[in-house]
Amino acid sequence: MSAPPLPAGLLDRATLAVGPCTGPAVAGELAALTGRPVLAYDTAGRLTGAHGAADAPLVLVGPTLPPALRGDPRVRWFHSVNAGVDALLDGGWPAGVLLTRTVGRMGERIGQYALAWVLADCQGVPGHLARTAARTWRREPSELAAGQTALVYGTGRIGTAVAEALRAAGVRTVGVGRGEHAPGGPFDERVTAEEDGAWLGRARFVVDALPLTEATRDFFADTRLSALGGATFLNVGRGGTVSLPALGRALAAGQVSAAVLDVLADEPPAPGHPVWELPRTTVTSHSAGITADTDITEDFRAGWQALREGRVPELAVRVGRGY
């Protein structure tokens, strides 16, 4: 996307509305930024508040785009309060509607989450917790994180932040991403998904920070997982990028030594969900990178400013790619 996605002057006429579960602090910040009232829309797509012109363009900020608004020709820009947009794109995205997303400091939070679990694994924290619960005492050796190798799948904002956090502890990071991504950054090496085979058996940690697209659905299935040599697997991307049955088989065979899953394809999982039966697996309830109100307002502000200057927002979604 290179041409300005919205006509000049459209924002001057637009009506803003925030969706369900978007806090009043966000509405207040958007009102201050734009100098106009901010409406609300509900799950049925009904607008409430001080309406402007009936035919005014709509700029929406929220977690979902209800069907009634999805087909409304007045909608010209939707700013998602989430980083992942696969649910929004499911079934297609309305033509001519700009989609932007929220990242904020999410990468920093997820990077610290990944580092925390890497250090916990190196220090044997899960075993210590289990022995404390069982009231048993046993000294065990730990290992240093420095010098270990982590494969980080996804070299965008989230994956880059993960690599930055891990490198601070001396972990060697290999970024696995698209071939056209610029080299450099915090990764010690960069490879494509077609070139990761040489690293799978050498990785001590594998971090999944992939978006969910047709190309990444069940990306981690038997072929990749069975090639690991006892790595710890962390998923901070999207649940649908991992085949849980394949992960279960790799855990049983020891090809994956442990798993930490912050995201699942089915959330929340029912009490009888297979994920609860996976050995040596921790589930953390999609909490690695919880979005703050300031993340939403700052990323919207950046998009608003870019559009007023005739530029494409940095966080504009390339719908054809899915992120």
PDB file of C-alpha atoms in Angstrom:
ATOM      1  CA  MET A   1       0.000   0.000   0.000  1.00  0.00           C
ATOM      2  CA  SER A   2       1.695   3.227  -1.164  1.00  0.00           C
ATOM      3  CA  ALA A   3      -1.041   5.675  -2.229  1.00  0.00           C
ATOM      4  CA  PRO A   4      -2.910   7.561   0.527  1.00  0.00           C
ATOM      5  CA  PRO A   5      -5.736   5.191   1.551  1.00  0.00           C
ATOM      6  CA  LEU A   6      -8.283   7.935   2.302  1.00  0.00           C
ATOM      7  CA  PRO A   7      -9.235  11.034   0.272  1.00  0.00           C
ATOM      8  CA  ALA A   8      -7.914  14.372   1.485  1.00  0.00           C
ATOM      9  CA  GLY A   9     -10.327  16.079   3.851  1.00  0.00           C
ATOM     10  CA  LEU A  10     -12.263  12.921   4.753  1.00  0.00           C
ATOM     11  CA  LEU A  11     -11.166  13.064   8.381  1.00  0.00           C
ATOM     12  CA  ASP A  12     -12.482  16.620   8.669  1.00  0.00           C
ATOM     13  CA  ARG A  13     -15.998  15.323   8.005  1.00  0.00           C
ATOM     14  CA  ALA A  14     -15.767  11.991   9.786  1.00  0.00           C
ATOM     15  CA  THR A  15     -17.757  10.795  12.796  1.00  0.00           C
ATOM     16  CA  LEU A  16     -15.792   8.746  15.349  1.00  0.00           C
ATOM     17  CA  ALA A  17     -17.212   5.859  17.349  1.00  0.00           C
ATOM     18  CA  VAL A  18     -15.721   3.349  19.784  1.00  0.00           C
ATOM     19  CA  GLY A  19     -16.881  -0.239  20.099  1.00  0.00           C
ATOM     20  CA  PRO A  20     -17.799  -2.592  22.936  1.00  0.00           C
ATOM     21  CA  CYS A  21     -15.252  -3.119  25.709  1.00  0.00           C
ATOM     22  CA  THR A  22     -13.369   0.021  24.673  1.00  0.00           C
ATOM     23  CA  GLY A  23     -12.996   2.016  27.869  1.00  0.00           C
ATOM     24  CA  PRO A  24     -14.146   5.588  28.467  1.00  0.00           C
ATOM     25  CA  ALA A  25     -10.518   6.694  28.781  1.00  0.00           C
ATOM     26  CA  VAL A  26      -9.990   5.793  25.126  1.00  0.00           C
ATOM     27  CA  ALA A  27     -13.073   7.742  24.043  1.00  0.00           C
ATOM     28  CA  GLY A  28     -11.895  10.732  26.059  1.00  0.00           C
ATOM     29  CA  GLU A  29      -8.436  10.669  24.493  1.00  0.00           C
ATOM     30  CA  LEU A  30      -9.875  10.375  20.982  1.00  0.00           C
ATOM     31  CA  ALA A  31     -12.220  13.286  21.632  1.00  0.00           C
ATOM     32  CA  ALA A  32      -9.288  15.394  22.812  1.00  0.00           C
ATOM     33  CA  LEU A  33      -7.211  14.392  19.799  1.00  0.00           C
ATOM     34  CA  THR A  34      -9.853  15.030  17.175  1.00  0.00           C
ATOM     35  CA  GLY A  35     -11.715  17.903  18.829  1.00  0.00           C
ATOM     36  CA  ARG A  36     -15.129  16.329  18.318  1.00  0.00           C
ATOM     37  CA  PRO A  37     -17.598  14.119  20.183  1.00  0.00           C
ATOM     38  CA  VAL A  38     -16.983  10.374  20.085  1.00  0.00           C
ATOM     39  CA  LEU A  39     -19.973   8.069  19.690  1.00  0.00           C
ATOM     40  CA  ALA A  40     -20.281   4.436  20.717  1.00  0.00           C
ATOM     41  CA  TYR A  41     -21.411   1.400  18.751  1.00  0.00           C
ATOM     42  CA  ASP A  42     -22.730  -1.847  20.174  1.00  0.00           C
ATOM     43  CA  THR A  43     -22.446  -5.475  19.069  1.00  0.00           C
ATOM     44  CA  ALA A  44     -25.447  -4.990  16.776  1.00  0.00           C
ATOM     45  CA  GLY A  45     -23.757  -2.049  15.049  1.00  0.00           C
ATOM     46  CA  ARG A  46     -26.074   0.590  16.522  1.00  0.00           C
ATOM     47  CA  LEU A  47     -24.531   4.034  16.999  1.00  0.00           C
ATOM     48  CA  THR A  48     -25.333   6.002  20.136  1.00  0.00           C
ATOM     49  CA  GLY A  49     -24.370   9.524  21.098  1.00  0.00           C
ATOM     50  CA  ALA A  50     -24.492  12.969  19.540  1.00  0.00           C
ATOM     51  CA  HIS A  51     -24.834  12.197  15.857  1.00  0.00           C
ATOM     52  CA  GLY A  52     -23.390  14.421  13.200  1.00  0.00           C
ATOM     53  CA  ALA A  53     -24.428  14.402   9.566  1.00  0.00           C
ATOM     54  CA  ALA A  54     -26.285  11.204   8.644  1.00  0.00           C
ATOM     55  CA  ASP A  55     -24.009  10.626   5.660  1.00  0.00           C
ATOM     56  CA  ALA A  56     -20.717  11.492   7.406  1.00  0.00           C
ATOM     57  CA  PRO A  57     -17.851   9.024   6.941  1.00  0.00           C
ATOM     58  CA  LEU A  58     -17.347   6.732   9.931  1.00  0.00           C
ATOM     59  CA  VAL A  59     -14.053   6.096  11.711  1.00  0.00           C
ATOM     60  CA  LEU A  60     -14.396   3.216  14.158  1.00  0.00           C
ATOM     61  CA  VAL A  61     -12.159   2.017  16.977  1.00  0.00           C
ATOM     62  CA  GLY A  62     -12.901  -1.322  18.594  1.00  0.00           C
ATOM     63  CA  PRO A  63     -12.304  -5.056  18.865  1.00  0.00           C
ATOM     64  CA  THR A  64     -14.856  -6.192  16.264  1.00  0.00           C
ATOM     65  CA  LEU A  65     -16.736  -4.839  13.285  1.00  0.00           C
ATOM     66  CA  PRO A  66     -20.389  -5.948  13.532  1.00  0.00           C
ATOM     67  CA  PRO A  67     -22.038  -7.211  10.314  1.00  0.00           C
ATOM     68  CA  ALA A  68     -24.338  -4.178  10.165  1.00  0.00           C
ATOM     69  CA  LEU A  69     -21.349  -1.841  10.075  1.00  0.00           C
ATOM     70  CA  ARG A  70     -19.267  -4.168   7.919  1.00  0.00           C
ATOM     71  CA  GLY A  71     -21.734  -3.531   5.125  1.00  0.00           C
ATOM     72  CA  ASP A  72     -22.203   0.188   5.838  1.00  0.00           C
ATOM     73  CA  PRO A  73     -20.682   2.291   3.022  1.00  0.00           C
ATOM     74  CA  ARG A  74     -20.023   5.139   5.468  1.00  0.00           C
ATOM     75  CA  VAL A  75     -17.299   3.118   7.250  1.00  0.00           C
ATOM     76  CA  ARG A  76     -13.932   4.221   5.854  1.00  0.00           C
ATOM     77  CA  TRP A  77     -11.418   3.421   8.577  1.00  0.00           C
ATOM     78  CA  PHE A  78     -11.426   0.777  11.285  1.00  0.00           C
ATOM     79  CA  HIS A  79      -8.713   0.842  13.938  1.00  0.00           C
ATOM     80  CA  SER A  80      -8.497  -2.491  15.727  1.00  0.00           C
ATOM     81  CA  VAL A  81      -7.630  -2.426  19.426  1.00  0.00           C
ATOM     82  CA  ASN A  82      -5.816  -5.739  18.914  1.00  0.00           C
ATOM     83  CA  ALA A  83      -2.570  -6.644  17.157  1.00  0.00           C
ATOM     84  CA  GLY A  84      -3.956  -9.803  15.554  1.00  0.00           C
ATOM     85  CA  VAL A  85      -6.533  -9.155  12.840  1.00  0.00           C
ATOM     86  CA  ASP A  86      -7.243 -12.675  11.539  1.00  0.00           C
ATOM     87  CA  ALA A  87     -10.715 -12.724  13.133  1.00  0.00           C
ATOM     88  CA  LEU A  88     -11.556  -9.429  11.429  1.00  0.00           C
ATOM     89  CA  LEU A  89     -10.369 -10.701   8.045  1.00  0.00           C
ATOM     90  CA  ASP A  90     -12.193 -14.007   8.332  1.00  0.00           C
ATOM     91  CA  GLY A  91     -14.743 -14.066   5.517  1.00  0.00           C
ATOM     92  CA  GLY A  92     -13.168 -11.114   3.713  1.00  0.00           C
ATOM     93  CA  TRP A  93     -12.680  -7.441   4.442  1.00  0.00           C
ATOM     94  CA  PRO A  94     -14.885  -4.661   2.989  1.00  0.00           C
ATOM     95  CA  ALA A  95     -13.310  -3.068  -0.062  1.00  0.00           C
ATOM     96  CA  GLY A  96     -12.197   0.505   0.414  1.00  0.00           C
ATOM     97  CA  VAL A  97     -12.065   0.327   4.229  1.00  0.00           C
ATOM     98  CA  LEU A  98      -8.676   1.097   5.763  1.00  0.00           C
ATOM     99  CA  LEU A  99      -7.737  -1.328   8.536  1.00  0.00           C
ATOM    100  CA  THR A 100      -5.092  -0.451  11.094  1.00  0.00           C
ATOM    101  CA  ARG A 101      -4.104  -2.315  14.229  1.00  0.00           C
ATOM    102  CA  THR A 102      -2.751  -1.673  17.709  1.00  0.00           C
ATOM    103  CA  VAL A 103       0.715  -2.772  18.750  1.00  0.00           C
ATOM    104  CA  GLY A 104       1.820  -0.104  21.218  1.00  0.00           C
ATOM    105  CA  ARG A 105       4.220  -1.541  23.801  1.00  0.00           C
ATOM    106  CA  MET A 106       2.842  -5.022  23.297  1.00  0.00           C
ATOM    107  CA  GLY A 107       6.123  -6.205  21.811  1.00  0.00           C
ATOM    108  CA  GLU A 108       7.996  -5.079  24.905  1.00  0.00           C
ATOM    109  CA  ARG A 109       5.537  -6.917  27.162  1.00  0.00           C
ATOM    110  CA  ILE A 110       5.672 -10.098  25.086  1.00  0.00           C
ATOM    111  CA  GLY A 111       9.456  -9.913  24.920  1.00  0.00           C
ATOM    112  CA  GLN A 112       9.649  -9.808  28.713  1.00  0.00           C
ATOM    113  CA  TYR A 113       7.145 -12.658  28.929  1.00  0.00           C
ATOM    114  CA  ALA A 114       9.288 -14.813  26.627  1.00  0.00           C
ATOM    115  CA  LEU A 115      12.454 -13.925  28.535  1.00  0.00           C
ATOM    116  CA  ALA A 116      10.782 -14.754  31.854  1.00  0.00           C
ATOM    117  CA  TRP A 117       9.855 -18.246  30.684  1.00  0.00           C
ATOM    118  CA  VAL A 118      13.267 -18.828  29.108  1.00  0.00           C
ATOM    119  CA  LEU A 119      14.979 -17.911  32.383  1.00  0.00           C
ATOM    120  CA  ALA A 120      12.467 -19.946  34.386  1.00  0.00           C
ATOM    121  CA  ASP A 121      13.197 -22.953  32.200  1.00  0.00           C
ATOM    122  CA  CYS A 122      16.961 -22.529  32.562  1.00  0.00           C
ATOM    123  CA  GLN A 123      16.614 -22.253  36.344  1.00  0.00           C
ATOM    124  CA  GLY A 124      14.256 -25.211  36.620  1.00  0.00           C
ATOM    125  CA  VAL A 125      11.472 -23.109  38.119  1.00  0.00           C
ATOM    126  CA  PRO A 126       8.631 -25.472  37.092  1.00  0.00           C
ATOM    127  CA  GLY A 127      10.372 -28.354  38.843  1.00  0.00           C
ATOM    128  CA  HIS A 128      11.018 -26.294  41.968  1.00  0.00           C
ATOM    129  CA  LEU A 129       7.348 -25.303  42.129  1.00  0.00           C
ATOM    130  CA  ALA A 130       6.269 -28.929  41.757  1.00  0.00           C
ATOM    131  CA  ARG A 131       8.652 -30.070  44.480  1.00  0.00           C
ATOM    132  CA  THR A 132       7.498 -27.286  46.787  1.00  0.00           C
ATOM    133  CA  ALA A 133       3.903 -28.380  46.310  1.00  0.00           C
ATOM    134  CA  ALA A 134       4.972 -31.974  47.066  1.00  0.00           C
ATOM    135  CA  ARG A 135       7.115 -30.851  50.052  1.00  0.00           C
ATOM    136  CA  THR A 136      10.236 -32.500  48.713  1.00  0.00           C
ATOM    137  CA  TRP A 137      13.822 -31.190  48.737  1.00  0.00           C
ATOM    138  CA  ARG A 138      16.310 -31.838  45.983  1.00  0.00           C
ATOM    139  CA  ARG A 139      19.115 -29.750  44.554  1.00  0.00           C
ATOM    140  CA  GLU A 140      19.365 -29.715  40.797  1.00  0.00           C
ATOM    141  CA  PRO A 141      21.798 -27.973  38.466  1.00  0.00           C
ATOM    142  CA  SER A 142      20.643 -24.989  36.449  1.00  0.00           C
ATOM    143  CA  GLU A 143      21.882 -23.776  33.088  1.00  0.00           C
ATOM    144  CA  LEU A 144      22.800 -20.352  31.767  1.00  0.00           C
ATOM    145  CA  ALA A 145      20.620 -18.700  29.150  1.00  0.00           C
ATOM    146  CA  ALA A 146      23.704 -17.105  27.610  1.00  0.00           C
ATOM    147  CA  GLY A 147      24.927 -19.092  24.644  1.00  0.00           C
ATOM    148  CA  GLN A 148      21.635 -20.915  24.075  1.00  0.00           C
ATOM    149  CA  THR A 149      19.949 -20.640  20.674  1.00  0.00           C
ATOM    150  CA  ALA A 150      16.391 -19.462  20.167  1.00  0.00           C
ATOM    151  CA  LEU A 151      14.503 -19.691  16.894  1.00  0.00           C
ATOM    152  CA  VAL A 152      12.056 -16.785  16.732  1.00  0.00           C
ATOM    153  CA  TYR A 153       9.385 -17.284  14.099  1.00  0.00           C
ATOM    154  CA  GLY A 154       8.008 -13.946  12.946  1.00  0.00           C
ATOM    155  CA  THR A 155      10.360 -11.011  12.416  1.00  0.00           C
ATOM    156  CA  GLY A 156       7.876  -8.154  12.667  1.00  0.00           C
ATOM    157  CA  ARG A 157       7.394  -5.899  15.687  1.00  0.00           C
ATOM    158  CA  ILE A 158       6.556  -8.676  18.125  1.00  0.00           C
ATOM    159  CA  GLY A 159       9.272 -11.093  17.031  1.00  0.00           C
ATOM    160  CA  THR A 160      11.837  -8.301  16.969  1.00  0.00           C
ATOM    161  CA  ALA A 161      10.961  -7.292  20.531  1.00  0.00           C
ATOM    162  CA  VAL A 162      11.247 -10.924  21.653  1.00  0.00           C
ATOM    163  CA  ALA A 163      14.700 -11.152  20.088  1.00  0.00           C
ATOM    164  CA  GLU A 164      15.787  -7.922  21.791  1.00  0.00           C
ATOM    165  CA  ALA A 165      14.733  -9.248  25.187  1.00  0.00           C
ATOM    166  CA  LEU A 166      16.412 -12.630  24.687  1.00  0.00           C
ATOM    167  CA  ARG A 167      19.656 -11.152  23.387  1.00  0.00           C
ATOM    168  CA  ALA A 168      19.902  -9.043  26.553  1.00  0.00           C
ATOM    169  CA  ALA A 169      20.357 -12.339  28.416  1.00  0.00           C
ATOM    170  CA  GLY A 170      22.958 -13.578  25.945  1.00  0.00           C
ATOM    171  CA  VAL A 171      20.634 -15.861  23.985  1.00  0.00           C
ATOM    172  CA  ARG A 172      21.610 -16.319  20.336  1.00  0.00           C
ATOM    173  CA  THR A 173      18.572 -15.460  18.211  1.00  0.00           C
ATOM    174  CA  VAL A 174      17.764 -16.722  14.740  1.00  0.00           C
ATOM    175  CA  GLY A 175      14.837 -14.907  13.135  1.00  0.00           C
ATOM    176  CA  VAL A 176      12.650 -16.895  10.771  1.00  0.00           C
ATOM    177  CA  GLY A 177      10.593 -14.665   8.493  1.00  0.00           C
ATOM    178  CA  ARG A 178       9.811 -13.605   4.975  1.00  0.00           C
ATOM    179  CA  GLY A 179      12.701 -13.370   2.541  1.00  0.00           C
ATOM    180  CA  GLU A 180      12.099  -9.715   1.690  1.00  0.00           C
ATOM    181  CA  HIS A 181      12.368  -8.543   5.293  1.00  0.00           C
ATOM    182  CA  ALA A 182      15.352  -6.269   5.808  1.00  0.00           C
ATOM    183  CA  PRO A 183      18.342  -7.954   7.480  1.00  0.00           C
ATOM    184  CA  GLY A 184      19.834  -6.754  10.734  1.00  0.00           C
ATOM    185  CA  GLY A 185      18.049  -5.680  13.862  1.00  0.00           C
ATOM    186  CA  PRO A 186      18.429  -7.722  17.035  1.00  0.00           C
ATOM    187  CA  PHE A 187      18.730 -11.098  15.291  1.00  0.00           C
ATOM    188  CA  ASP A 188      22.102 -12.783  15.119  1.00  0.00           C
ATOM    189  CA  GLU A 189      20.974 -14.504  11.925  1.00  0.00           C
ATOM    190  CA  ARG A 190      17.964 -14.359   9.612  1.00  0.00           C
ATOM    191  CA  VAL A 191      16.561 -17.239   7.577  1.00  0.00           C
ATOM    192  CA  THR A 192      13.337 -17.978   5.749  1.00  0.00           C
ATOM    193  CA  ALA A 193      10.873 -20.695   6.679  1.00  0.00           C
ATOM    194  CA  GLU A 194      12.308 -22.802   3.870  1.00  0.00           C
ATOM    195  CA  GLU A 195      15.774 -22.546   5.429  1.00  0.00           C
ATOM    196  CA  ASP A 196      14.984 -23.361   9.069  1.00  0.00           C
ATOM    197  CA  GLY A 197      15.686 -27.110   8.837  1.00  0.00           C
ATOM    198  CA  ALA A 198      19.349 -26.760   9.755  1.00  0.00           C
ATOM    199  CA  TRP A 199      18.404 -24.976  12.989  1.00  0.00           C
ATOM    200  CA  LEU A 200      15.513 -27.069  14.266  1.00  0.00           C
ATOM    201  CA  GLY A 201      17.623 -29.744  15.928  1.00  0.00           C
ATOM    202  CA  ARG A 202      20.003 -27.165  17.430  1.00  0.00           C
ATOM    203  CA  ALA A 203      17.498 -24.810  19.024  1.00  0.00           C
ATOM    204  CA  ARG A 204      17.120 -24.794  22.801  1.00  0.00           C
ATOM    205  CA  PHE A 205      14.048 -22.556  22.512  1.00  0.00           C
ATOM    206  CA  VAL A 206      11.477 -22.012  19.776  1.00  0.00           C
ATOM    207  CA  VAL A 207       9.276 -18.929  19.985  1.00  0.00           C
ATOM    208  CA  ASP A 208       6.208 -18.746  17.759  1.00  0.00           C
ATOM    209  CA  ALA A 209       5.350 -15.071  17.125  1.00  0.00           C
ATOM    210  CA  LEU A 210       3.596 -15.684  13.808  1.00  0.00           C
ATOM    211  CA  PRO A 211       0.382 -14.031  12.650  1.00  0.00           C
ATOM    212  CA  LEU A 212      -2.398 -16.342  11.522  1.00  0.00           C
ATOM    213  CA  THR A 213      -2.704 -16.484   7.746  1.00  0.00           C
ATOM    214  CA  GLU A 214      -3.415 -19.222   5.248  1.00  0.00           C
ATOM    215  CA  ALA A 215       0.345 -19.731   4.991  1.00  0.00           C
ATOM    216  CA  THR A 216       0.861 -20.088   8.759  1.00  0.00           C
ATOM    217  CA  ARG A 217      -2.159 -22.151   9.777  1.00  0.00           C
ATOM    218  CA  ASP A 218      -0.833 -25.353  11.440  1.00  0.00           C
ATOM    219  CA  PHE A 219       2.663 -24.134  10.582  1.00  0.00           C
ATOM    220  CA  PHE A 220       3.999 -26.065  13.560  1.00  0.00           C
ATOM    221  CA  ALA A 221       2.831 -29.563  12.729  1.00  0.00           C
ATOM    222  CA  ASP A 222       4.527 -32.957  12.790  1.00  0.00           C
ATOM    223  CA  THR A 223       7.263 -32.140  10.268  1.00  0.00           C
ATOM    224  CA  ARG A 224       8.717 -29.211  12.214  1.00  0.00           C
ATOM    225  CA  LEU A 225       7.964 -30.340  15.746  1.00  0.00           C
ATOM    226  CA  SER A 226       9.392 -33.815  15.233  1.00  0.00           C
ATOM    227  CA  ALA A 227      12.641 -32.283  13.970  1.00  0.00           C
ATOM    228  CA  LEU A 228      13.287 -30.527  17.280  1.00  0.00           C
ATOM    229  CA  GLY A 229      15.855 -31.952  19.658  1.00  0.00           C
ATOM    230  CA  GLY A 230      14.225 -31.337  23.021  1.00  0.00           C
ATOM    231  CA  ALA A 231      13.538 -27.621  22.637  1.00  0.00           C
ATOM    232  CA  THR A 232      11.163 -25.666  24.842  1.00  0.00           C
ATOM    233  CA  PHE A 233       8.322 -24.310  22.693  1.00  0.00           C
ATOM    234  CA  LEU A 234       6.608 -20.971  23.412  1.00  0.00           C
ATOM    235  CA  ASN A 235       3.611 -19.663  21.477  1.00  0.00           C
ATOM    236  CA  VAL A 236       2.970 -15.921  21.751  1.00  0.00           C
ATOM    237  CA  GLY A 237       1.600 -15.585  18.216  1.00  0.00           C
ATOM    238  CA  ARG A 238      -1.732 -17.122  17.271  1.00  0.00           C
ATOM    239  CA  GLY A 239      -3.192 -20.416  18.447  1.00  0.00           C
ATOM    240  CA  GLY A 240      -4.062 -21.599  14.954  1.00  0.00           C
ATOM    241  CA  THR A 241      -0.399 -21.663  13.923  1.00  0.00           C
ATOM    242  CA  VAL A 242       0.158 -24.798  16.044  1.00  0.00           C
ATOM    243  CA  SER A 243      -1.346 -28.257  15.621  1.00  0.00           C
ATOM    244  CA  LEU A 244      -2.110 -29.345  19.193  1.00  0.00           C
ATOM    245  CA  PRO A 245      -2.203 -33.059  18.278  1.00  0.00           C
ATOM    246  CA  ALA A 246       1.252 -32.729  16.688  1.00  0.00           C
ATOM    247  CA  LEU A 247       2.523 -30.826  19.728  1.00  0.00           C
ATOM    248  CA  GLY A 248       1.198 -33.586  21.963  1.00  0.00           C
ATOM    249  CA  ARG A 249       3.058 -36.216  19.948  1.00  0.00           C
ATOM    250  CA  ALA A 250       6.299 -34.190  20.063  1.00  0.00           C
ATOM    251  CA  LEU A 251       5.986 -33.737  23.830  1.00  0.00           C
ATOM    252  CA  ALA A 252       5.378 -37.462  24.303  1.00  0.00           C
ATOM    253  CA  ALA A 253       8.427 -38.313  22.192  1.00  0.00           C
ATOM    254  CA  GLY A 254      10.662 -35.774  23.949  1.00  0.00           C
ATOM    255  CA  GLN A 255      11.239 -33.776  20.783  1.00  0.00           C
ATOM    256  CA  VAL A 256       9.670 -30.875  22.674  1.00  0.00           C
ATOM    257  CA  SER A 257      10.801 -30.849  26.294  1.00  0.00           C
ATOM    258  CA  ALA A 258       8.167 -28.392  27.519  1.00  0.00           C
ATOM    259  CA  ALA A 259       5.604 -25.973  26.112  1.00  0.00           C
ATOM    260  CA  VAL A 260       4.270 -22.588  27.196  1.00  0.00           C
ATOM    261  CA  LEU A 261       1.107 -21.602  25.342  1.00  0.00           C
ATOM    262  CA  ASP A 262      -0.251 -18.091  25.738  1.00  0.00           C
ATOM    263  CA  VAL A 263      -2.655 -18.416  22.819  1.00  0.00           C
ATOM    264  CA  LEU A 264      -5.006 -21.142  21.627  1.00  0.00           C
ATOM    265  CA  ALA A 265      -7.236 -21.584  18.611  1.00  0.00           C
ATOM    266  CA  ASP A 266     -10.189 -22.060  21.001  1.00  0.00           C
ATOM    267  CA  GLU A 267     -10.295 -19.504  23.798  1.00  0.00           C
ATOM    268  CA  PRO A 268     -11.117 -20.052  26.536  1.00  0.00           C
ATOM    269  CA  PRO A 269     -10.622 -23.823  26.362  1.00  0.00           C
ATOM    270  CA  ALA A 270     -13.364 -25.928  27.928  1.00  0.00           C
ATOM    271  CA  PRO A 271     -12.477 -28.075  30.972  1.00  0.00           C
ATOM    272  CA  GLY A 272     -12.277 -31.145  28.721  1.00  0.00           C
ATOM    273  CA  HIS A 273     -10.160 -29.473  26.038  1.00  0.00           C
ATOM    274  CA  PRO A 274      -7.139 -31.562  24.910  1.00  0.00           C
ATOM    275  CA  VAL A 275      -4.710 -28.774  25.829  1.00  0.00           C
ATOM    276  CA  TRP A 276      -5.198 -29.546  29.519  1.00  0.00           C
ATOM    277  CA  GLU A 277      -3.902 -33.077  28.933  1.00  0.00           C
ATOM    278  CA  LEU A 278      -0.613 -32.068  27.294  1.00  0.00           C
ATOM    279  CA  PRO A 279       2.362 -33.087  29.456  1.00  0.00           C
ATOM    280  CA  ARG A 280       4.849 -30.475  30.689  1.00  0.00           C
ATOM    281  CA  THR A 281       2.690 -27.677  29.296  1.00  0.00           C
ATOM    282  CA  THR A 282       1.736 -24.340  30.856  1.00  0.00           C
ATOM    283  CA  VAL A 283      -1.220 -22.301  29.584  1.00  0.00           C
ATOM    284  CA  THR A 284      -1.198 -18.583  30.398  1.00  0.00           C
ATOM    285  CA  SER A 285      -4.613 -17.384  29.197  1.00  0.00           C
ATOM    286  CA  HIS A 286      -3.609 -14.909  26.472  1.00  0.00           C
ATOM    287  CA  SER A 287      -1.939 -12.612  28.972  1.00  0.00           C
ATOM    288  CA  ALA A 288       1.544 -12.086  27.511  1.00  0.00           C
ATOM    289  CA  GLY A 289       0.745  -8.800  25.781  1.00  0.00           C
ATOM    290  CA  ILE A 290      -2.478  -7.379  27.188  1.00  0.00           C
ATOM    291  CA  THR A 291      -3.342  -4.140  25.382  1.00  0.00           C
ATOM    292  CA  ALA A 292      -3.337  -0.958  27.461  1.00  0.00           C
ATOM    293  CA  ASP A 293      -5.561   2.040  26.718  1.00  0.00           C
ATOM    294  CA  THR A 294      -2.445   4.081  25.978  1.00  0.00           C
ATOM    295  CA  ASP A 295      -1.419   1.551  23.315  1.00  0.00           C
ATOM    296  CA  ILE A 296      -4.735   2.106  21.528  1.00  0.00           C
ATOM    297  CA  THR A 297      -4.741   5.881  21.705  1.00  0.00           C
ATOM    298  CA  GLU A 298      -1.074   6.324  20.762  1.00  0.00           C
ATOM    299  CA  ASP A 299      -1.310   4.048  17.716  1.00  0.00           C
ATOM    300  CA  PHE A 300      -4.571   5.691  16.642  1.00  0.00           C
ATOM    301  CA  ARG A 301      -2.924   9.093  17.078  1.00  0.00           C
ATOM    302  CA  ALA A 302      -0.051   8.041  14.823  1.00  0.00           C
ATOM    303  CA  GLY A 303      -2.495   6.786  12.190  1.00  0.00           C
ATOM    304  CA  TRP A 304      -4.595   9.959  12.380  1.00  0.00           C
ATOM    305  CA  GLN A 305      -1.525  12.143  11.948  1.00  0.00           C
ATOM    306  CA  ALA A 306      -0.242  10.077   9.022  1.00  0.00           C
ATOM    307  CA  LEU A 307      -3.564  10.290   7.200  1.00  0.00           C
ATOM    308  CA  ARG A 308      -3.823  14.035   7.734  1.00  0.00           C
ATOM    309  CA  GLU A 309      -0.384  14.334   6.148  1.00  0.00           C
ATOM    310  CA  GLY A 310      -1.390  12.146   3.206  1.00  0.00           C
ATOM    311  CA  ARG A 311       0.725   9.192   4.350  1.00  0.00           C
ATOM    312  CA  VAL A 312      -0.123   5.549   4.852  1.00  0.00           C
ATOM    313  CA  PRO A 313      -0.183   4.674   8.588  1.00  0.00           C
ATOM    314  CA  GLU A 314       2.704   2.457   9.620  1.00  0.00           C
ATOM    315  CA  LEU A 315       0.256   0.018  11.216  1.00  0.00           C
ATOM    316  CA  ALA A 316      -1.990  -0.270   8.164  1.00  0.00           C
ATOM    317  CA  VAL A 317      -2.865  -3.924   7.532  1.00  0.00           C
ATOM    318  CA  ARG A 318      -2.006  -5.450   4.169  1.00  0.00           C
ATOM    319  CA  VAL A 319      -5.259  -7.336   3.818  1.00  0.00           C
ATOM    320  CA  GLY A 320      -3.938  -9.713   1.180  1.00  0.00           C
ATOM    321  CA  ARG A 321      -1.214 -10.919   3.547  1.00  0.00           C
ATOM    322  CA  GLY A 322      -3.358 -10.941   6.656  1.00  0.00           C
ATOM    323  CA  TYR A 323      -1.250  -8.609   8.821  1.00  0.00           C
TER     324      TYR A 323
END
